[in-house]
Coordinates of C-alpha atoms and ligand atoms in Angstrom, one line a residue:
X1096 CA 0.0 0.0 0.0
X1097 CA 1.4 3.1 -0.9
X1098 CA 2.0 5.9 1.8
X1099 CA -1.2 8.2 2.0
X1100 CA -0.8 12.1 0.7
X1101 CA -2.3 13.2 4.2
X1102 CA 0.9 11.3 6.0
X1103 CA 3.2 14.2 3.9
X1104 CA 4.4 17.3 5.1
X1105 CA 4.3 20.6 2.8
X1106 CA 7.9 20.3 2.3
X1107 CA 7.7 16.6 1.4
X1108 CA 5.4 17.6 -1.4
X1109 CA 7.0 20.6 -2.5
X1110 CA 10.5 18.1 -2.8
X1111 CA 7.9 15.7 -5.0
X1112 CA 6.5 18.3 -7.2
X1113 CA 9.9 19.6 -7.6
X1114 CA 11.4 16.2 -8.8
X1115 CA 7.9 16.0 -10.9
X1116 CA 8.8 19.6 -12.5
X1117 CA 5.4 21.2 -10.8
X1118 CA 5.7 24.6 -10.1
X1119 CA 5.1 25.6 -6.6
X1120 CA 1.5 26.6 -6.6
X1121 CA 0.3 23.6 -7.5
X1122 CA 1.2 22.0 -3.6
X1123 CA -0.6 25.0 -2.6
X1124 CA -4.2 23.9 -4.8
X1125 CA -3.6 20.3 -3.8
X1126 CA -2.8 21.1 0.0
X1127 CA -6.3 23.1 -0.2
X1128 CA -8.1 20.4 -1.5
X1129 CA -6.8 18.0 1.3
X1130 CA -7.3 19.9 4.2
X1131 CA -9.9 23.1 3.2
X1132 CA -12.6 21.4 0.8
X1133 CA -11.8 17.7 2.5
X1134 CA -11.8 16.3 -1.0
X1135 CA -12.2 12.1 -1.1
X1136 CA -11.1 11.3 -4.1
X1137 CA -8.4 12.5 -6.7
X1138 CA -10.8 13.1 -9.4
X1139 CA -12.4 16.1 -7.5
X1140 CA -9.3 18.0 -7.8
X1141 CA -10.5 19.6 -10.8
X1142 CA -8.0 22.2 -11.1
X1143 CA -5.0 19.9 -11.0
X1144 CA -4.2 19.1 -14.4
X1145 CA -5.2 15.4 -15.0
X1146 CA -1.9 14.3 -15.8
X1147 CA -1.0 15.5 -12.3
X1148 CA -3.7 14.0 -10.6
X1149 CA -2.6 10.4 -12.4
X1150 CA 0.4 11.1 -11.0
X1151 CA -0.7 11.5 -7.5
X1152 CA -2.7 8.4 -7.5
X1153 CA -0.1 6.4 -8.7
X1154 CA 2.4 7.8 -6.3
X1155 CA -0.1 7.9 -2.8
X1156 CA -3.2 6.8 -2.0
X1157 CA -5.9 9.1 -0.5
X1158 CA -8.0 7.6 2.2
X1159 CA -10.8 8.5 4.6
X1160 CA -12.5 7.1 7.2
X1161 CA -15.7 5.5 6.7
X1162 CA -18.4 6.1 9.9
X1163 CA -19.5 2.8 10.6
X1164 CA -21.7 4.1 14.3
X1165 CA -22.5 7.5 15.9
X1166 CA -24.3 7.9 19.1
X1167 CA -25.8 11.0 20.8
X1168 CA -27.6 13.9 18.6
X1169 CA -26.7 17.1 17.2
X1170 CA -25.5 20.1 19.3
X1171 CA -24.3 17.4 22.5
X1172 CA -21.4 15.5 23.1
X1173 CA -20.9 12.9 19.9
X1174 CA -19.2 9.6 19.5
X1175 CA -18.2 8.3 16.4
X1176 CA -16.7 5.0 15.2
X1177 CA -14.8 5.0 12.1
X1178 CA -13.9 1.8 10.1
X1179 CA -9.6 2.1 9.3
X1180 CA -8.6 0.3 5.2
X1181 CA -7.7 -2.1 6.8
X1182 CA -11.1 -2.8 8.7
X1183 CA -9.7 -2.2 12.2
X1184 CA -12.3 0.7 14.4
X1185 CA -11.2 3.6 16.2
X1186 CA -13.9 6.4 17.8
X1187 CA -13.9 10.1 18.2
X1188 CA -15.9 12.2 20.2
X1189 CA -17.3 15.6 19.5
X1190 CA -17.6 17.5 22.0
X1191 CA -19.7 21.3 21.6
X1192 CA -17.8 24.3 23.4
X1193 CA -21.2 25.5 24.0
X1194 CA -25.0 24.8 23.8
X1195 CA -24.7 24.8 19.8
X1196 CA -27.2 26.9 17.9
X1197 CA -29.0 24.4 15.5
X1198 CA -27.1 24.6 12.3
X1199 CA -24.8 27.7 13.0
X1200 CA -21.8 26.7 11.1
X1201 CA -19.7 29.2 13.5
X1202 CA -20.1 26.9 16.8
X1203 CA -16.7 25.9 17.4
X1204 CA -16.0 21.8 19.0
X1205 CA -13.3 20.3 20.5
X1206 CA -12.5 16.8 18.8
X1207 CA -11.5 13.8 21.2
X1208 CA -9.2 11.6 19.0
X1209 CA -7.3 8.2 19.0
X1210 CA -3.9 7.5 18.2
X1211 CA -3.7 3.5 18.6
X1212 CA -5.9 0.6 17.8
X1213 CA -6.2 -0.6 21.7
X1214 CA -3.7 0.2 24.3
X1215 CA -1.2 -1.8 25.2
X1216 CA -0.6 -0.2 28.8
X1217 CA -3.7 -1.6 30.7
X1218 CA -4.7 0.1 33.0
X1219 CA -7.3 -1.6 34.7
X1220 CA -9.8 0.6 34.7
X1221 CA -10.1 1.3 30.4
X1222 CA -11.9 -0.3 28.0
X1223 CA -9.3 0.6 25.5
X1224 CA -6.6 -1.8 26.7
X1225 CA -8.9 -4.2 27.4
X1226 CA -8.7 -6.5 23.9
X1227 CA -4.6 -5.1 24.2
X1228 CA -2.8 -3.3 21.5
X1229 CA -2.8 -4.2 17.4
X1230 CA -1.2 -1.1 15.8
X1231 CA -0.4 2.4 15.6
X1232 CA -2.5 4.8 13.5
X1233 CA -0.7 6.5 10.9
X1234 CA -0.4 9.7 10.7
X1235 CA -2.7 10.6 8.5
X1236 CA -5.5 8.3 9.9
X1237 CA -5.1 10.4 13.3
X1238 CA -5.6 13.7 11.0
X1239 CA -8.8 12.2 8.3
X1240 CA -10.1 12.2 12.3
X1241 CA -10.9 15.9 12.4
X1242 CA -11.4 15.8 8.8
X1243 CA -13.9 13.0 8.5
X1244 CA -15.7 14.7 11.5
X1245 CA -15.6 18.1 9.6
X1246 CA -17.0 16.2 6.6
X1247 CA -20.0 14.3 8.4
X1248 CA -20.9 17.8 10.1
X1249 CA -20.7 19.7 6.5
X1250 CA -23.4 17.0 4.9
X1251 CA -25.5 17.3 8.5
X1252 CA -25.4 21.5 8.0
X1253 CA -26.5 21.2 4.3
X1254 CA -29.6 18.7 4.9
X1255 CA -30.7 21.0 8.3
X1256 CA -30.4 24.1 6.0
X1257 CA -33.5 25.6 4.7
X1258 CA -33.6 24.8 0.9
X1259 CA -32.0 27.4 -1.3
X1260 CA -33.7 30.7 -2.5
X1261 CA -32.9 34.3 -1.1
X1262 CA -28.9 34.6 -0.5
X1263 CA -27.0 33.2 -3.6
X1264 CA -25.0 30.2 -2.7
X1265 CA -21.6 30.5 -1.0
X1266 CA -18.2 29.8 -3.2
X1267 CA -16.9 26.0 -2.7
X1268 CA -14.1 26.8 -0.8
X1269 CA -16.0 29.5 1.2
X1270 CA -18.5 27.2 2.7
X1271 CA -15.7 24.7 3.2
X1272 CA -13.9 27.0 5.4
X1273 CA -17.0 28.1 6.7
X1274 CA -17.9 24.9 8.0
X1275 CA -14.9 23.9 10.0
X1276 CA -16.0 23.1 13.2
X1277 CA -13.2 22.3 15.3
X1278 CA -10.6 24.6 16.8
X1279 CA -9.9 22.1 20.4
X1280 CA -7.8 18.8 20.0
X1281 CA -7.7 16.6 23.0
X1282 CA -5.5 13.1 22.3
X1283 CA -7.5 11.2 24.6
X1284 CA -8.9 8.9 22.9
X1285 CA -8.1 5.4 22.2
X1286 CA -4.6 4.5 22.8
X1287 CA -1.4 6.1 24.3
X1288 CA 0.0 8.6 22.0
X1289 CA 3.2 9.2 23.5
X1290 CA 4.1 5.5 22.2
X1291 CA 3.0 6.5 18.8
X1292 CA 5.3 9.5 18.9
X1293 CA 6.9 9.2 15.5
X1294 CA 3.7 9.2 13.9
X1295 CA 1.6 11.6 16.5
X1296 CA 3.9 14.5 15.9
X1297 CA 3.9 14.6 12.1
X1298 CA -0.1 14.2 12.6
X1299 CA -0.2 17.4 15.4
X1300 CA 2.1 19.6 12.9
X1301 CA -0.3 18.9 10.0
X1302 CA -3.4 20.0 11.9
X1303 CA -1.3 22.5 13.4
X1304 CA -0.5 24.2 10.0
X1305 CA -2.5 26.9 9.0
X1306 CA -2.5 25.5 5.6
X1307 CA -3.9 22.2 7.1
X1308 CA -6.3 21.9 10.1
X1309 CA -5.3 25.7 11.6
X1310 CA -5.5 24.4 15.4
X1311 CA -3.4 26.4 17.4
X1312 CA -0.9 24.3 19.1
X1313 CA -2.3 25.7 22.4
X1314 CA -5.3 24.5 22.2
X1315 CA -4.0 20.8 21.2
X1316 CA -3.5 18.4 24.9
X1317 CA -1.8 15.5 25.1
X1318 CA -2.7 13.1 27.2
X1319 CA -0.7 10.7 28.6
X1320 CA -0.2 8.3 31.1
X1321 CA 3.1 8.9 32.2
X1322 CA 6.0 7.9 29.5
X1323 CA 9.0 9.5 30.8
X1324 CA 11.3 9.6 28.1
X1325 CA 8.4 10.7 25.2
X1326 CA 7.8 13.8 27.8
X1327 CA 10.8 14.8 28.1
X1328 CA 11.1 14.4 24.2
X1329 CA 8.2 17.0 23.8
X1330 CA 9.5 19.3 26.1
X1331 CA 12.2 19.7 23.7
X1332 CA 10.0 20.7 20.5
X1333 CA 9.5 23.7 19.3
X1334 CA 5.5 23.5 19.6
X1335 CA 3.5 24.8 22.8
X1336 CA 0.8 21.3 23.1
X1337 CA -0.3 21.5 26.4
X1338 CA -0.4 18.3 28.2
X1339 CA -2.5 16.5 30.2
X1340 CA -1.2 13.8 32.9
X1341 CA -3.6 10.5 33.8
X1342 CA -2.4 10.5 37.3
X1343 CA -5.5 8.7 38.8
X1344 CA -3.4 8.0 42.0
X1345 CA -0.9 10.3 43.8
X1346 CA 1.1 7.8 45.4
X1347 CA 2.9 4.7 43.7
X1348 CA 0.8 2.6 46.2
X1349 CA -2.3 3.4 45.0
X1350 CA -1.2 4.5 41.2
X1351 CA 0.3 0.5 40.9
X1352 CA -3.0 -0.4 42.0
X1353 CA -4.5 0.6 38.6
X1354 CA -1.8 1.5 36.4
X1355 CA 0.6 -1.1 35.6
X1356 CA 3.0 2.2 33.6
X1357 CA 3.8 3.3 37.1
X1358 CA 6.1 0.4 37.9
X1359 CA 8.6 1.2 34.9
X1360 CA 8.0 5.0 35.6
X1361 CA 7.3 5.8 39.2
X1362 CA 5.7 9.0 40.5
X1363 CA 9.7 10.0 41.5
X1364 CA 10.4 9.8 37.7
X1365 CA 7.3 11.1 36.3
X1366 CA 7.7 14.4 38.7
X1367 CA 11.2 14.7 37.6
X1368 CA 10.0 14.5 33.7
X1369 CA 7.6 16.9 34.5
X1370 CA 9.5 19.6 36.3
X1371 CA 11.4 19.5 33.1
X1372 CA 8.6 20.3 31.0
X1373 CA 7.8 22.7 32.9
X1374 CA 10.9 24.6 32.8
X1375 CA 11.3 24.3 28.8
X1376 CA 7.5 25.2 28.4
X1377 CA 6.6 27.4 31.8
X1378 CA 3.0 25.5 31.1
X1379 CA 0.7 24.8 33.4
X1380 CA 0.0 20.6 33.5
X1381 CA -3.6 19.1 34.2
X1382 CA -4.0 16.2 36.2
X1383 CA -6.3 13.8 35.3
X1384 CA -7.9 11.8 37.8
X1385 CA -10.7 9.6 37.7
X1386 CA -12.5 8.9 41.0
X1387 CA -13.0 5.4 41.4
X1388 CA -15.2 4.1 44.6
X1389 CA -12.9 2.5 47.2
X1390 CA -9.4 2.6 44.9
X1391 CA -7.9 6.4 45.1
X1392 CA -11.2 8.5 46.2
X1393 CA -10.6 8.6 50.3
X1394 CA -10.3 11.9 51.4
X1395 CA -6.4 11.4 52.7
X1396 CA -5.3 11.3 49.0
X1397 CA -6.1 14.7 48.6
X1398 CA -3.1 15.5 50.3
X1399 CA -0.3 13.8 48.3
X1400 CA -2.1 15.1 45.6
X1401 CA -2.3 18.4 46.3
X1402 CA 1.4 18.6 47.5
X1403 CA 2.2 17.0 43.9
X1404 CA -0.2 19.4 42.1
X1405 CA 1.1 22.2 44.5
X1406 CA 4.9 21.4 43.4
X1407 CA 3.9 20.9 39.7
X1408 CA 1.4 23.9 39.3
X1409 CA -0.7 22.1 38.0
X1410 CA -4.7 21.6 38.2
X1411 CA -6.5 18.7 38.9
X1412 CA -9.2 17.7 36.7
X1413 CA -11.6 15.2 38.2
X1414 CA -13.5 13.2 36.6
X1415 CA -16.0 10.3 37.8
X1416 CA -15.3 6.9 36.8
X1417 CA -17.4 6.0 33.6
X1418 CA -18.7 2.5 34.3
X1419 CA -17.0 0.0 32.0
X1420 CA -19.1 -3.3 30.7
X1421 CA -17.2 -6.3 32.2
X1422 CA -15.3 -4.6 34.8
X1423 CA -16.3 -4.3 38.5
X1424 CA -15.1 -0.4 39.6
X1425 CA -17.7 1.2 40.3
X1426 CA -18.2 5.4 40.6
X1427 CA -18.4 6.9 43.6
X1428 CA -21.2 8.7 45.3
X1429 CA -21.9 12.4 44.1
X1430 CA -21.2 13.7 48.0
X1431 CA -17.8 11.8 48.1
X1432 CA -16.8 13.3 44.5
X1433 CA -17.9 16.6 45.3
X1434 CA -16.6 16.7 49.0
X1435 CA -12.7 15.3 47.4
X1436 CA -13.1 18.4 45.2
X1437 CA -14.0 20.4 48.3
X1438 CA -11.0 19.4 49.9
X1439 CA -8.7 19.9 47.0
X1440 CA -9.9 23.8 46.6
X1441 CA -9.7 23.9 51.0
X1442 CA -5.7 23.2 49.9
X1443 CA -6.3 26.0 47.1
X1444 CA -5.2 24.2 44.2
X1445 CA -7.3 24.7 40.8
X1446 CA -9.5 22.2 40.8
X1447 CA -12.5 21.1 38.7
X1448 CA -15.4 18.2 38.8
X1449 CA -16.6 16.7 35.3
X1450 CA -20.3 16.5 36.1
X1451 CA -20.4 14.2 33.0
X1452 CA -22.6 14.6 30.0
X1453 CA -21.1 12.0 27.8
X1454 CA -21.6 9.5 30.3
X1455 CA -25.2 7.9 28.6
X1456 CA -23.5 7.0 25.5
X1457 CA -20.4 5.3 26.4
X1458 CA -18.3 8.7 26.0
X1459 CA -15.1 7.2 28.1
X1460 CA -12.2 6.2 25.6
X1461 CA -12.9 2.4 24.1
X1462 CA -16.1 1.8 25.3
X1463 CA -18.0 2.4 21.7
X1464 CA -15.6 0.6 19.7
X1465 CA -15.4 -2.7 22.6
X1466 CA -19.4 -2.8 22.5
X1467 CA -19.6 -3.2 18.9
X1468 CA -16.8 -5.4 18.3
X1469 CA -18.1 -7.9 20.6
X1470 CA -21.7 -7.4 18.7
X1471 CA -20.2 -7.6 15.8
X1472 CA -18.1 -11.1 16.8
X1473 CA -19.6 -14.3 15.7
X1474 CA -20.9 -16.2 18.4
X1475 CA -18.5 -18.6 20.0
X1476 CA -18.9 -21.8 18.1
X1477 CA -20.0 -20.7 14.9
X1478 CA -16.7 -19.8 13.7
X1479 CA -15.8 -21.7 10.5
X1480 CA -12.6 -24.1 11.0
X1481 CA -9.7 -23.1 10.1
Ligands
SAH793 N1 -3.6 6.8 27.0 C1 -3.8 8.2 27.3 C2 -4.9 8.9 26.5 C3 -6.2 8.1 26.4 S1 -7.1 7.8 27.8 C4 -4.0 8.4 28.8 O1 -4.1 7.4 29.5 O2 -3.9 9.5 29.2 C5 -7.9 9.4 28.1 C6 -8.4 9.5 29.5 O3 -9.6 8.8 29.7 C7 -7.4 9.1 30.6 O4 -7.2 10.0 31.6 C8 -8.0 7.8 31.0 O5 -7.5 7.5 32.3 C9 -9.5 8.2 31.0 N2 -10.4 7.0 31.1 C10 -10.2 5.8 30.7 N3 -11.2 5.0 31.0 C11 -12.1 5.7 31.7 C12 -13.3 5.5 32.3 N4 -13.9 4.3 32.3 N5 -14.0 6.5 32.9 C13 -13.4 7.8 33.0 N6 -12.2 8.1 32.4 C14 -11.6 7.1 31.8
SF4_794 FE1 -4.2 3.0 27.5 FE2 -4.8 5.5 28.5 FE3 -6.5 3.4 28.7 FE4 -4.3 3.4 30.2 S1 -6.0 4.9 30.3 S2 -5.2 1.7 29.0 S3 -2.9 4.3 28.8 S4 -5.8 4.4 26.8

């Protein structure tokens, strides 16, 4: 399979054009039909010359993701699952910055997306290790995410419009840009980016690029569960992603307990790696930390953890644990979630309590894709020999 166009940098394709004797401005017409209009195929380029576009489709191939599921409805949070070539699912969730006005193109989202088929770091807790780890996504299936979205949203606009008469109809590439909808990327989705690095970063600078998805690196998080040597790594780029920690436990007792990542990097480690992020980025961290009934939600943690958050700067982000089909943890209580937050703001560290929306439709990471593939599995016997 050849290497897909939206895996290339600019300066990848300027080099092929170059060695194709292109002038320049054609990159710039093909780089607007990749990432502006969101074209599908090679034959909608119509003002590349269609010697060029043969040329292109020998040389790449130009995929997108097909939606095989969606759950929730227009204007709150969204899950889709997308079907990979290759046949493998991954999900992203939409999430609306505000209550959305119904078909107001200008109502900016914030896009949860994945970076791995499953996970291979278990944690206990997630439905996305759960079935372990089969690949990487590449990096241009981590970018047809936002785009595919963009798409789906663009057809969705159209049919809710009222049919045409009054204003003429907007230019192509005007109702394109129009129509983006998101300027928020969280990487918390399935998988652990910062073991996909050498893809994930070529993915970030091409949404990044204000030729391609025009997301300000600012408002682009990282999550991550603690990989010491990949944070370092980012705290050396040029690029200002913010990043997000899943703590989930402020002490290695209680952090072994459900993440098995804190044995090869302990909280000693972790704090070390992030103190240096902190000094080459001067950024302030989040904490991520699910509440989980009887694991990490006793009131004494909040101490450790907001000494650690204290040191770091950092805020704490709680978030009740999202029941997971199969596993036993359970959510605590609303008092006991909202009396932990109470105790974290009596310590005065920035603190906040997801009273969760996406909750109803399976919102946490893994949980759309796990339910469908194990509909989708034949029943056990009926499988034909082999
Ligand atoms: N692997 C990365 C990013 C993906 S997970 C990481 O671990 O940070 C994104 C977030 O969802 C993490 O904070 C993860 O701990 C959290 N999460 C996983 N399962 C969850 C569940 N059932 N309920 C609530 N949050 C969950
Ligand atoms: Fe992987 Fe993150 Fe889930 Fe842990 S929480 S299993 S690192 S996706």
């Amino acid at each position: 399979m050849p290497i897909d166009i939206k895996s290339q940098s600019r300066e990848e394709l300027q080099a092929r054009f170059q060695s194709w004797e292109q002038p320049v401005y054609r990159v710039t017409q093909l780089l607007e039909w990749l990432y502006v209009r969101r074209a599908t195929s090679w034959d909608a380029m119509t003002n590349l010359p269609k010697t060029l576009r043969a040329q292109l489709a020998e040389a790449f191939s130009l995929q997108s993701l097909e939606l095989v599921r969606k759950q929730g409805s227009r204007d709150i949070t969204q899950k889709f699952l997308w079907k990979l070539a290759d046949g493998a699912l991954i999900e992203s969730v939409l999430i609306p910055a505000n209550p959305a006005l119904y078909g107001e193109a200008s109502d900016r989202h914030t896009l949860c997306v994945s970076t791995q088929v499953g996970c291979a770091y278990g944690c206990k807790f997630c439905a996305s290790g759960l079935d372990g780890w089969k690949r990487n996504l590449t990096p241009h299936e981590i970018v047809e995410q936002v785009l595919a979205t963009e798409r789906w949203n663009e057809t969705e606009t159209k049919a809710a419009r009222p049919s045409a008469g009054g204003a003429p109809a907007a230019a192509p590439e005007t109702e394109a840009a129009e129509s983006r909808l998101i300027n928020n990327l969280v990487i918390m989705g399935m998988g652990e980016p910062l073991s996909n690095y050498d893809n994930l970063l070529p993915a970030l600078r091409l949404l990044n690029a204000p030729w391609g998805g025009g997301i300000g690196a600012r408002k682009i998080t990282i999550s991550t569960s603690g990989l010491v040597p990949q944070i370092r790594r980012l705290a050396d780029e040029p690029e200002q992603f913010r990043l997000a920690i899943s703590l989930h436990g402020a002490t290695d007792e209680v952090r072994q307990r459900i993440m098995p990542v804190n044995r090869k990097y302990p909280l000693k480690e972790l704090t070390a790696a992030l103190e240096y992020y902190q000094e080459k980025k001067d950024r302030m961290i989040t904490f991520e930390y699910i509440l989980i009934a009887g694991v990490n939600d006793a009131l004494e943690q909040t101490q450790p953890l907001g000494a650690l958050a204290r040191h770091l700067r950092a805020k704490v982000n709680l978030i009740p644990y999202n029941k997971v089909e199969g596993l036993t943890w359970q959510r605590p209580s609303e008092e006991v979630c909202e009396g932990f937050l109470a105790a974290l703001e009596k310590q005065r560290i920035p603190a906040t309590l997801r009273r969760e929306k996406g909750g109803d439709i399976d919102a946490a990471c893994g949980q759309l894709r796990l339910k469908t593939e194990r509909e989708l599995a034949p029943p056990l016997g009926t499988m034909a020999p082999a």
